[in-house]
Short mmCIF file of N, CA, C and O in Angstrom, two decimals:
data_model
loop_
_atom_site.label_atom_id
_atom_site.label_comp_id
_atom_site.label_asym_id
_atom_site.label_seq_id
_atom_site.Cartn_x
_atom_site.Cartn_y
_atom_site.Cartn_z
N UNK R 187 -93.97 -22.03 -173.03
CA UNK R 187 -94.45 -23.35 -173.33
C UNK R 187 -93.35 -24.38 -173.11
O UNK R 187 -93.57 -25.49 -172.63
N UNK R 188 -92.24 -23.98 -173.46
CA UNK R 188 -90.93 -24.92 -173.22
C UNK R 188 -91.07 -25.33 -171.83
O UNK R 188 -91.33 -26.48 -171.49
N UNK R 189 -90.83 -24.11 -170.81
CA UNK R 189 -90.94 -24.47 -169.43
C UNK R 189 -91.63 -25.66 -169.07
O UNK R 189 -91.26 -26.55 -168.30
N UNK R 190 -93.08 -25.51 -170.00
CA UNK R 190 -94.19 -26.89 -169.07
C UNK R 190 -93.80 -27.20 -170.08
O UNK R 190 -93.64 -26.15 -170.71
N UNK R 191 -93.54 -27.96 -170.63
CA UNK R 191 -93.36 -29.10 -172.04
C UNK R 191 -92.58 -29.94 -170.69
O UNK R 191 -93.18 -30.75 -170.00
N UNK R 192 -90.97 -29.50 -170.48
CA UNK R 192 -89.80 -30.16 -169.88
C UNK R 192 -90.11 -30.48 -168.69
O UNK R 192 -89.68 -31.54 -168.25
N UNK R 193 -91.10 -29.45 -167.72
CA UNK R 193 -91.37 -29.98 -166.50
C UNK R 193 -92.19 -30.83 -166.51
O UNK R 193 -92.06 -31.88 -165.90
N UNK R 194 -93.52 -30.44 -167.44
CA UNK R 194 -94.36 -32.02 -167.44
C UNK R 194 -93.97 -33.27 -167.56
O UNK R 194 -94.50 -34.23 -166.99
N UNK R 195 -92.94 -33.32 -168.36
CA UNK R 195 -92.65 -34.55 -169.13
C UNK R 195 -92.14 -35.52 -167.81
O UNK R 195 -92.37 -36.73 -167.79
N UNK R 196 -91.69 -35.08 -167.12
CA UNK R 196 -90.57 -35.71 -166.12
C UNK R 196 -91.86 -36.10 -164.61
O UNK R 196 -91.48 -36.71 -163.61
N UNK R 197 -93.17 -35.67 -164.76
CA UNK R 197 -93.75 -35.92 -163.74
C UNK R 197 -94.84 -37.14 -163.96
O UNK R 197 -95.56 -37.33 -164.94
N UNK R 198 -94.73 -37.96 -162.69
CA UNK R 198 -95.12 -38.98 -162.50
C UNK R 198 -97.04 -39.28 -162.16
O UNK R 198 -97.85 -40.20 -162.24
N UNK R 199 -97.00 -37.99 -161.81
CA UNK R 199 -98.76 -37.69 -161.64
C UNK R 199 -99.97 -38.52 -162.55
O UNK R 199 -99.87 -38.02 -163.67
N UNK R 200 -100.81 -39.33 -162.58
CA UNK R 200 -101.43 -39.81 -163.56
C UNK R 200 -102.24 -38.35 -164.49
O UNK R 200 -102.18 -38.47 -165.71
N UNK R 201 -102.60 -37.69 -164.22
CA UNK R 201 -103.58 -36.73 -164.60
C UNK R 201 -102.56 -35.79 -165.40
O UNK R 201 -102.90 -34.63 -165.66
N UNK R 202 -101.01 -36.40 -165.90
CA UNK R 202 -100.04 -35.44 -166.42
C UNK R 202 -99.72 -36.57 -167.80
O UNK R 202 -99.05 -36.41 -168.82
N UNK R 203 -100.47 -37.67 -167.35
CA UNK R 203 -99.80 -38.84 -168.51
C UNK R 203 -100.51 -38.14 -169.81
O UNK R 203 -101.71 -37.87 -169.95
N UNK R 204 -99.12 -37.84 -170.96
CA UNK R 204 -99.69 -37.85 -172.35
C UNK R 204 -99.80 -36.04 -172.37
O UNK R 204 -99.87 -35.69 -173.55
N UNK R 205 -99.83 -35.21 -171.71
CA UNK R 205 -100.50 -34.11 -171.81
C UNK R 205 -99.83 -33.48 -172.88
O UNK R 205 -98.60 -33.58 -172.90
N UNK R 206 -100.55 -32.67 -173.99
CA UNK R 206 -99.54 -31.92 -174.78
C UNK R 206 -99.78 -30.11 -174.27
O UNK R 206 -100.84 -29.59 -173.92
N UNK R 207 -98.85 -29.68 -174.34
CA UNK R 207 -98.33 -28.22 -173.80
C UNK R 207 -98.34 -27.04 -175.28
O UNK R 207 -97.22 -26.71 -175.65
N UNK R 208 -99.16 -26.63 -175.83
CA UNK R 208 -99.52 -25.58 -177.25
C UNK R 208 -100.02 -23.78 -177.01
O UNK R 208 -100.47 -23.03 -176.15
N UNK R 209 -99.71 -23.80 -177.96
CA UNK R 209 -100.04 -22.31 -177.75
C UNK R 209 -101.36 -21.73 -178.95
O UNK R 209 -101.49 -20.60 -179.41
N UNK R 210 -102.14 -22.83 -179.19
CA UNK R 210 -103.36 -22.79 -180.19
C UNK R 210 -104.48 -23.65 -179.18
O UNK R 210 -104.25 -24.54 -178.37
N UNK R 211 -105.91 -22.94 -179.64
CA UNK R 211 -106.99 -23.71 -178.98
C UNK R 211 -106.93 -25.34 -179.45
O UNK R 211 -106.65 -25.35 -180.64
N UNK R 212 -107.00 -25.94 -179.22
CA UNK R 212 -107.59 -27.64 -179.79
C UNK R 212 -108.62 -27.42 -180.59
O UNK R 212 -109.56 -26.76 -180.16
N UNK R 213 -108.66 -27.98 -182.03
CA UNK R 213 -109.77 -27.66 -182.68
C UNK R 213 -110.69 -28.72 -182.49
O UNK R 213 -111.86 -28.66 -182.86
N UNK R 214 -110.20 -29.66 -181.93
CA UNK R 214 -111.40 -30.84 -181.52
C UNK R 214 -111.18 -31.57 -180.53
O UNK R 214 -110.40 -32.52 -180.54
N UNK R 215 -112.13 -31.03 -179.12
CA UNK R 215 -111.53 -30.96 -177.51
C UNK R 215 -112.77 -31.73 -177.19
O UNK R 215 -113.41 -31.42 -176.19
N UNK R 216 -113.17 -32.78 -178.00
CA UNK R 216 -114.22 -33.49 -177.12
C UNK R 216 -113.29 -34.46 -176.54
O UNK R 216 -112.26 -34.82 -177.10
N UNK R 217 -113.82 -35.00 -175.05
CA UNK R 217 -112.81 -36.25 -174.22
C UNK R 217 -112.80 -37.13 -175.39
O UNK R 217 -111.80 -36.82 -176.02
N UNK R 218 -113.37 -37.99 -175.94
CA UNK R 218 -113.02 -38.81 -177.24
C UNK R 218 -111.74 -38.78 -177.67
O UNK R 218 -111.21 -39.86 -177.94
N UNK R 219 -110.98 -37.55 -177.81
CA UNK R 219 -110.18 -37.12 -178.74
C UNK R 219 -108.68 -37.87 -178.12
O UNK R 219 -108.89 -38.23 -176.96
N UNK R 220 -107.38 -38.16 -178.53
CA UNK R 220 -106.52 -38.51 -177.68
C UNK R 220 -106.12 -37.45 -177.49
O UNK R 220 -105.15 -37.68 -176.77
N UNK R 221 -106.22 -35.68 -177.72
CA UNK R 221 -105.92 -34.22 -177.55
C UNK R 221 -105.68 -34.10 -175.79
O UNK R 221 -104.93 -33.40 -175.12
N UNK R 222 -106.70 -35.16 -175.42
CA UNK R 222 -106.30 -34.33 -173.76
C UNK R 222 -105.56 -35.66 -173.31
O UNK R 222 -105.52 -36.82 -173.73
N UNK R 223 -105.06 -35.02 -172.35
CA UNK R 223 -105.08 -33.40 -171.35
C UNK R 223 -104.38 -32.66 -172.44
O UNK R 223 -103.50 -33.20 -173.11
N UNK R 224 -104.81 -31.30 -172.64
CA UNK R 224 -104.43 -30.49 -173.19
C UNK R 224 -103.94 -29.14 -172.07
O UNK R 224 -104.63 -28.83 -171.10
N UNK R 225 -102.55 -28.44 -172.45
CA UNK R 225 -102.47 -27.26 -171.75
C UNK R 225 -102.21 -26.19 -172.85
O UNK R 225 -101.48 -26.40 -173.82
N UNK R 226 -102.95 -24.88 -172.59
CA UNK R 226 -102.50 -24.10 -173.79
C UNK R 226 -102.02 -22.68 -172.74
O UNK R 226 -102.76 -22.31 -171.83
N UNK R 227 -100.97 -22.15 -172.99
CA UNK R 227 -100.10 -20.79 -173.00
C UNK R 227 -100.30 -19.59 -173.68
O UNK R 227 -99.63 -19.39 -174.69
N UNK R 228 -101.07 -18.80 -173.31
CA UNK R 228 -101.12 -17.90 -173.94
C UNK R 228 -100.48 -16.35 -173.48
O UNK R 228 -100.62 -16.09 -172.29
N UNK R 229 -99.96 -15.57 -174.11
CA UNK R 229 -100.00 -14.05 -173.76
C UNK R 229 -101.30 -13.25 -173.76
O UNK R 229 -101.81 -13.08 -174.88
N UNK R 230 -102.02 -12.65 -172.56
CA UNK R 230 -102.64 -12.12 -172.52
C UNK R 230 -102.23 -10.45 -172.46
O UNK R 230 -103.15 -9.71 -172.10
N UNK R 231 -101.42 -10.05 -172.66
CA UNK R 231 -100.71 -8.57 -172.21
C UNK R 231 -99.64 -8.05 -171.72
O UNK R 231 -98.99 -8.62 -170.84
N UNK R 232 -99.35 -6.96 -172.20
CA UNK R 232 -97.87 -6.55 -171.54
C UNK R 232 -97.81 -5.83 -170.47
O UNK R 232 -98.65 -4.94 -170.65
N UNK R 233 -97.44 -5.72 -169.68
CA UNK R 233 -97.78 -4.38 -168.51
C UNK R 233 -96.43 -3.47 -168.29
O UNK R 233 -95.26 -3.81 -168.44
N UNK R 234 -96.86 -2.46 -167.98
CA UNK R 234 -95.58 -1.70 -167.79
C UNK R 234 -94.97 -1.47 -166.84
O UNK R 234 -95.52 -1.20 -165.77
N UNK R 235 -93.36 -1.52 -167.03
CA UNK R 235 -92.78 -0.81 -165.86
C UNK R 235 -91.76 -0.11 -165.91
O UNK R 235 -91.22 0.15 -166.98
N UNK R 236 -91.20 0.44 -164.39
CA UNK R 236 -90.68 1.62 -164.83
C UNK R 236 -89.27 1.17 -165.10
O UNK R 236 -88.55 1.82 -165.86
N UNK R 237 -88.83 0.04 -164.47
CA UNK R 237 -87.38 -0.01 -164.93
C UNK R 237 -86.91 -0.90 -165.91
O UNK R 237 -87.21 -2.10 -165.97
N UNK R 238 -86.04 -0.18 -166.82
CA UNK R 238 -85.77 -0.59 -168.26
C UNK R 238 -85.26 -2.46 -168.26
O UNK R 238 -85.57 -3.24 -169.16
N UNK R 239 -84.64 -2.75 -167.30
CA UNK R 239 -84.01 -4.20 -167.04
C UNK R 239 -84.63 -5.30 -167.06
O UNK R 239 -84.06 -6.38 -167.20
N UNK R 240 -86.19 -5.12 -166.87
CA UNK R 240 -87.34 -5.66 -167.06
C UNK R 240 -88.68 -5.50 -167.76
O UNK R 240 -89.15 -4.36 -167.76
N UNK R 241 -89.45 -6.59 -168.43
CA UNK R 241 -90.49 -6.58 -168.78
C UNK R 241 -91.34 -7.44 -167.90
O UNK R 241 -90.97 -8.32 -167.12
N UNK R 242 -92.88 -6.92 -168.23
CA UNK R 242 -94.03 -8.14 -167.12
C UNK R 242 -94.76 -8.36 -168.53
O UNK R 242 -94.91 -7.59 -169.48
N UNK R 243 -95.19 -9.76 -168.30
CA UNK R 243 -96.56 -9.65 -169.34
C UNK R 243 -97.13 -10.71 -168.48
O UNK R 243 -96.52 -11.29 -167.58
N UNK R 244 -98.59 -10.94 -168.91
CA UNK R 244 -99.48 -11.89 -168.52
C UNK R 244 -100.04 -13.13 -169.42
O UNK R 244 -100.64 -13.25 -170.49
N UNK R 245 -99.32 -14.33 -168.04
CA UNK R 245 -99.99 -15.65 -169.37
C UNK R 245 -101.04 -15.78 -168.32
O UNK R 245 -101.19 -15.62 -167.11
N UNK R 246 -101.69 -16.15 -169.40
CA UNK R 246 -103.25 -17.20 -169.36
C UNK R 246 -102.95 -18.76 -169.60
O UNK R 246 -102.59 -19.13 -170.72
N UNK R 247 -103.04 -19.32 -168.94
CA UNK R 247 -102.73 -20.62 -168.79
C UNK R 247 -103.83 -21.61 -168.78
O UNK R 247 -104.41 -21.48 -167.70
N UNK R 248 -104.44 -22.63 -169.57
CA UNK R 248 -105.94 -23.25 -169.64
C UNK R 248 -105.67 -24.57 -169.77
O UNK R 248 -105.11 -24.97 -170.79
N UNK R 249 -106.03 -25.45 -168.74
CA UNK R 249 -105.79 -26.66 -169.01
C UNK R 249 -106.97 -28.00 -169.19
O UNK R 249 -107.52 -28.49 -168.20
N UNK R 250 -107.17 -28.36 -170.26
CA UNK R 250 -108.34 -29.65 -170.85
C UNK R 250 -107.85 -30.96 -170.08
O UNK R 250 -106.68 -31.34 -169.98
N UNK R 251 -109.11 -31.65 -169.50
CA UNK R 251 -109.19 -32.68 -169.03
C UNK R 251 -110.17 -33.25 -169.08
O UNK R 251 -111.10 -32.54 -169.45
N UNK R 252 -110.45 -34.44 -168.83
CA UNK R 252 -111.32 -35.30 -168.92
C UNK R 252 -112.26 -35.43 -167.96
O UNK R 252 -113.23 -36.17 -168.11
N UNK R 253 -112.03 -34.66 -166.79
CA UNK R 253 -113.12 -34.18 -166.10
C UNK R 253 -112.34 -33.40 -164.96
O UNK R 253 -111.14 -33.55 -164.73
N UNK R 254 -113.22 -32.52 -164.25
CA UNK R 254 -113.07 -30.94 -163.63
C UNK R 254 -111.90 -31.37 -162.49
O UNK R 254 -110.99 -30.55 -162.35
N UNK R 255 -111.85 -32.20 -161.92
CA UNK R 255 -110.52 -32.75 -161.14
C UNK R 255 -109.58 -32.82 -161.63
O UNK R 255 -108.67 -32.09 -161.25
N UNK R 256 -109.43 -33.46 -162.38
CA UNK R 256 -108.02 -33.35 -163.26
C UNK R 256 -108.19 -32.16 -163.97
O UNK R 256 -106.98 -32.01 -164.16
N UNK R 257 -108.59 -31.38 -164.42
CA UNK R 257 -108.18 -30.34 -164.67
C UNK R 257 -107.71 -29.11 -163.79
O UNK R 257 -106.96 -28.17 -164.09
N UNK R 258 -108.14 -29.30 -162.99
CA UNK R 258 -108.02 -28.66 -161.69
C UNK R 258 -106.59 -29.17 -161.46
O UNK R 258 -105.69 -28.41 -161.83
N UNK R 259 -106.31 -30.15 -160.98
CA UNK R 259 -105.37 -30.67 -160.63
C UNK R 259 -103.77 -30.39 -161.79
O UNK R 259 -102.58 -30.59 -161.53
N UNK R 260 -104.34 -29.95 -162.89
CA UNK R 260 -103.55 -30.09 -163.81
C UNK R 260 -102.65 -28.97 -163.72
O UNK R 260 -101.45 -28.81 -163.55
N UNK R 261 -104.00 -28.03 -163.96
CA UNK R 261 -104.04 -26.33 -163.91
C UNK R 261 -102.91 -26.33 -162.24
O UNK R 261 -102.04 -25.47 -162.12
N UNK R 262 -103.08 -27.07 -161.46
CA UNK R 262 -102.56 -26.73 -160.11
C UNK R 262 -101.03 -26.58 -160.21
O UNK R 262 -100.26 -25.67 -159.91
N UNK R 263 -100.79 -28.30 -160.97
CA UNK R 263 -99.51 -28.08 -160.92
C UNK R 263 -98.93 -27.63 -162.10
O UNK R 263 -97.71 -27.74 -162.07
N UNK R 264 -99.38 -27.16 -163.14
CA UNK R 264 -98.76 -25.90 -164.07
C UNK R 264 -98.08 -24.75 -163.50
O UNK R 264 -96.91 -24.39 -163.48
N UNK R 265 -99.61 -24.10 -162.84
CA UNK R 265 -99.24 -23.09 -161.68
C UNK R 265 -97.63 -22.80 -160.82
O UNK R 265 -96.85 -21.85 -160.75
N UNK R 266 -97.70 -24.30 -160.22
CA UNK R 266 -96.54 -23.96 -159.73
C UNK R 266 -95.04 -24.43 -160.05
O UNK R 266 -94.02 -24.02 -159.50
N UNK R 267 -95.15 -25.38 -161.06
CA UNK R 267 -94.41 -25.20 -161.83
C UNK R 267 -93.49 -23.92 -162.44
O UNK R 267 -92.27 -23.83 -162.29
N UNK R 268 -94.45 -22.82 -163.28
CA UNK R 268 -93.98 -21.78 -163.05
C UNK R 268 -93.65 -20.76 -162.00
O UNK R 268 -92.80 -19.88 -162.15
N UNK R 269 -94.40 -20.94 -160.88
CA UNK R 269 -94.14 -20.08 -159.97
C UNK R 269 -92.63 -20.36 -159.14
O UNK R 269 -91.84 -19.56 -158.63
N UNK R 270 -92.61 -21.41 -159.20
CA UNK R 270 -91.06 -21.75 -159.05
C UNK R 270 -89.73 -22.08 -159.98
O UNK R 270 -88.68 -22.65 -159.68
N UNK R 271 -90.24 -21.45 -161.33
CA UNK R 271 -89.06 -21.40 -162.14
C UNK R 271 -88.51 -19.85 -162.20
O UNK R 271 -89.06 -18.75 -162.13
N UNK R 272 -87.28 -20.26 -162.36
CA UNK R 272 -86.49 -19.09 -162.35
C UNK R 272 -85.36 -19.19 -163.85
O UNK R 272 -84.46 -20.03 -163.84
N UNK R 273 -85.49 -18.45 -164.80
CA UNK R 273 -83.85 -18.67 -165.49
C UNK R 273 -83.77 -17.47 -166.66
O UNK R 273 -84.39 -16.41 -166.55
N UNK R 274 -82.92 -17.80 -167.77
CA UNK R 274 -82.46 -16.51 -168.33
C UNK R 274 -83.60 -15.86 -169.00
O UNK R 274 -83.32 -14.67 -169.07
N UNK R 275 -85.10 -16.15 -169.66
CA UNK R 275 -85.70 -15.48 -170.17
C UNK R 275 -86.86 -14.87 -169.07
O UNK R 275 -87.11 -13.69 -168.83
N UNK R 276 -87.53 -16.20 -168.47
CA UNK R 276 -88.30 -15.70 -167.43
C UNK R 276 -87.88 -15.59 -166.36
O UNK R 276 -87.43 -16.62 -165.86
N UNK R 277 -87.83 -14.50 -165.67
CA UNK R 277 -86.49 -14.35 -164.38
C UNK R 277 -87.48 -14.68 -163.22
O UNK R 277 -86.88 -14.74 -162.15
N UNK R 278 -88.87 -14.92 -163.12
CA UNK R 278 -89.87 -14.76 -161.93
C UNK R 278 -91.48 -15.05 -162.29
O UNK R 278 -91.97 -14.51 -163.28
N UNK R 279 -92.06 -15.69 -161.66
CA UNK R 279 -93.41 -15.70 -161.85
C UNK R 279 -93.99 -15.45 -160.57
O UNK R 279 -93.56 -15.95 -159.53
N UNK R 280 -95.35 -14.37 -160.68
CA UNK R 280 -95.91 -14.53 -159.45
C UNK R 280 -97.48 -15.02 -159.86
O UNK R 280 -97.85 -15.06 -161.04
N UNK R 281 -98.30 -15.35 -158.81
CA UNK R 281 -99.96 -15.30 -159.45
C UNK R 281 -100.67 -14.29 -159.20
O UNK R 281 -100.44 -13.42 -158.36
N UNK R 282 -102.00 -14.42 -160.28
CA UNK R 282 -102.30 -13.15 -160.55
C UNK R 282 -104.39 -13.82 -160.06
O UNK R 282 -105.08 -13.36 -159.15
N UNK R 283 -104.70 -14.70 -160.84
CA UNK R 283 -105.76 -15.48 -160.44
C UNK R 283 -105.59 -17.27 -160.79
O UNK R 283 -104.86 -17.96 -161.50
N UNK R 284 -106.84 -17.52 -159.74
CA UNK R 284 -106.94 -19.05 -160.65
C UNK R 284 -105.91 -19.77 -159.66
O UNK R 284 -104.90 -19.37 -159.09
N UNK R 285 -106.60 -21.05 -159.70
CA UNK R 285 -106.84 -21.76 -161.32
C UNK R 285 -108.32 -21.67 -160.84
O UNK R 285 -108.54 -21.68 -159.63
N UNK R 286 -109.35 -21.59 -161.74
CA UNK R 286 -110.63 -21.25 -162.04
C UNK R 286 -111.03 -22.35 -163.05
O UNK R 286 -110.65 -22.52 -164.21
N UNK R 287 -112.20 -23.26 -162.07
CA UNK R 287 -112.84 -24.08 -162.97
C UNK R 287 -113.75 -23.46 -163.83
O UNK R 287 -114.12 -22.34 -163.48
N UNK R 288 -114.24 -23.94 -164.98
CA UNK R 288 -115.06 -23.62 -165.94
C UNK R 288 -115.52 -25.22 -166.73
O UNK R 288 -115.43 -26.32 -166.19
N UNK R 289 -116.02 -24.91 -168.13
CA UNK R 289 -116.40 -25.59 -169.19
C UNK R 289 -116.24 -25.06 -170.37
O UNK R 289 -116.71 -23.93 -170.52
N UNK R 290 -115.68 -25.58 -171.31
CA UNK R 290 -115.27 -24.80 -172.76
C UNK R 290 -117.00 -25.09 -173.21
O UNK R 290 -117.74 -26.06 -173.03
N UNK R 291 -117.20 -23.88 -173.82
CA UNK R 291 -118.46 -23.42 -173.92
C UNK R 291 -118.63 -24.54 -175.46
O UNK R 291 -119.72 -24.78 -175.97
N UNK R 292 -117.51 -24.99 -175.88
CA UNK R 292 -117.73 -25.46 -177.53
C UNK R 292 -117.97 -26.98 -177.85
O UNK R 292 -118.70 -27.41 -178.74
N UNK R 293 -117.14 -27.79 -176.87
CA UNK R 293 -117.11 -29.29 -176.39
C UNK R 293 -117.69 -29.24 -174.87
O UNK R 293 -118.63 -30.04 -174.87
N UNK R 294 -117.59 -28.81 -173.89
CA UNK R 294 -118.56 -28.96 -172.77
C UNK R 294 -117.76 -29.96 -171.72
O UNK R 294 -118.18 -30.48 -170.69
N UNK R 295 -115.89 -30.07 -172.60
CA UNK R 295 -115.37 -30.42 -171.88
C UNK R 295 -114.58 -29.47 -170.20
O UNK R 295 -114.30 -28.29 -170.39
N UNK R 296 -114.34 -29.94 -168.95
CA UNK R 296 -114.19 -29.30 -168.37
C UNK R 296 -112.71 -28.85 -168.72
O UNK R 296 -111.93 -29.24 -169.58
N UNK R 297 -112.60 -27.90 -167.77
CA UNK R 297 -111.10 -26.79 -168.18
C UNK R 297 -111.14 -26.28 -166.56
O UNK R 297 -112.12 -26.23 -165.82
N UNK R 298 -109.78 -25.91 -166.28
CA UNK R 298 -109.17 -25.00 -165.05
C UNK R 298 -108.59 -23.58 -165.88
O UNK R 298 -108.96 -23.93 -167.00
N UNK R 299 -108.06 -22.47 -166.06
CA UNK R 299 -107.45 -21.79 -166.30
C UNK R 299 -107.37 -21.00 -164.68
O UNK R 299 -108.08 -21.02 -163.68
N UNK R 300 -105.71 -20.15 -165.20
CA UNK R 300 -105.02 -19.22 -164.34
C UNK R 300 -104.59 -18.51 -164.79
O UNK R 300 -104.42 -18.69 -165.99
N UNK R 301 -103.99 -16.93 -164.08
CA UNK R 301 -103.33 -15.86 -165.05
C UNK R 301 -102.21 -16.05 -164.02
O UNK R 301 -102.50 -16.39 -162.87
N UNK R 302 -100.96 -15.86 -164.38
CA UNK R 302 -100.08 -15.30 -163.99
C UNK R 302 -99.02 -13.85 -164.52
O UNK R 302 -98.94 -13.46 -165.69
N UNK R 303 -98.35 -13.29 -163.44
CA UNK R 303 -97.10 -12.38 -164.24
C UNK R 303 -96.36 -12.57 -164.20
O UNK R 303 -95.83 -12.54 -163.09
N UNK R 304 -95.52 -13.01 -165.48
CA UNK R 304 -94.24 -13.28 -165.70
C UNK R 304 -93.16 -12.04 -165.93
O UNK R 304 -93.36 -11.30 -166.90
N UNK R 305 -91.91 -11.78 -164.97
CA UNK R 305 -91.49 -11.22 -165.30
C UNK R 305 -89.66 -11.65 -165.66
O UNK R 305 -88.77 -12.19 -165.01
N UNK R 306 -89.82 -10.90 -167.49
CA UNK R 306 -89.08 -11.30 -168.48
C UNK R 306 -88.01 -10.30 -169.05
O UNK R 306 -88.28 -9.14 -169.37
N UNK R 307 -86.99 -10.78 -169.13
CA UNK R 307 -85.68 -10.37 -169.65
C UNK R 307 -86.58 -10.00 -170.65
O UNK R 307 -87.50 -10.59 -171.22
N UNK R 308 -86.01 -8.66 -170.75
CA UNK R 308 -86.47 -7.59 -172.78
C UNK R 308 -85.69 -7.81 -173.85
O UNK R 308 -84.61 -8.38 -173.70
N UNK R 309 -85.95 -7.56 -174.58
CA UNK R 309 -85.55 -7.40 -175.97
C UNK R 309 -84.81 -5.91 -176.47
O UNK R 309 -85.51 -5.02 -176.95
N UNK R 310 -83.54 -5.79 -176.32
CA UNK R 310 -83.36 -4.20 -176.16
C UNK R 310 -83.90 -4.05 -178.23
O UNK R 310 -84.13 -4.99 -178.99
N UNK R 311 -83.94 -2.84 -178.47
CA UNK R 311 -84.12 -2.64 -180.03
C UNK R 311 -83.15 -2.09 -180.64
O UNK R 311 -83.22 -1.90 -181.86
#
């Protein structure tokens, strides 16, 4: 979430003005709300591999807008945002799907989501 917090902030895009970057659904995602653009981060899974120096897991990445273009557009440049960061925790991102328009089934506002794999410096124990 840090990643897009710092990269958003610095971009000039209208469809990026205001956006907040969370790792919880919006509990009240009607356009009304000043909530969007909303982007939320999630871990969807760990995956395995064989060498100890690395971990992969999968974010789910979902981004609220005020209508399916800008979300789209939002979701786009999230995307590559990460796909071109590189540093000490996340060493690599590649894509996995998406960005995939939809509608949050609860407000009926539109949404893009994407999965990507991040692969992340471990945690030895």
């Amino acid at each position: 979430m840090q990643i897009l917090r710092a990269a958003l902030a610095g971009r000039s895009e209208p469809y990026t003005d205001g956006v907040t970057v969370g790792s919880l659904v919006p509990g009240d995602r009607s356009p009304e709300t000043p909530h969007l653009p909303y982007v939320l981060v999630r871990k969807d899974g760990d995956l395995p591999h064989p060498s100890m120096a690395n971990a992969k897991v999968l974010l789910r990445v979902t981004a609220w807008h005020e209508d399916a273009d800008q979300a789209h557009d939002l979701a786009m440049l999230c995307q590559g945002l990460l796909l071109v960061h590189s540093g000490p925790i996340i060493r690599g991102v590649r894509p996995v799907t998406g960005p995939l328009p939809a509608v949050d089934d609860v407000s009926l506002v539109d949404v893009s989501t994407f999965v990507v794999n991040a692969n992340v410096k471990p945690v030895p124990l």
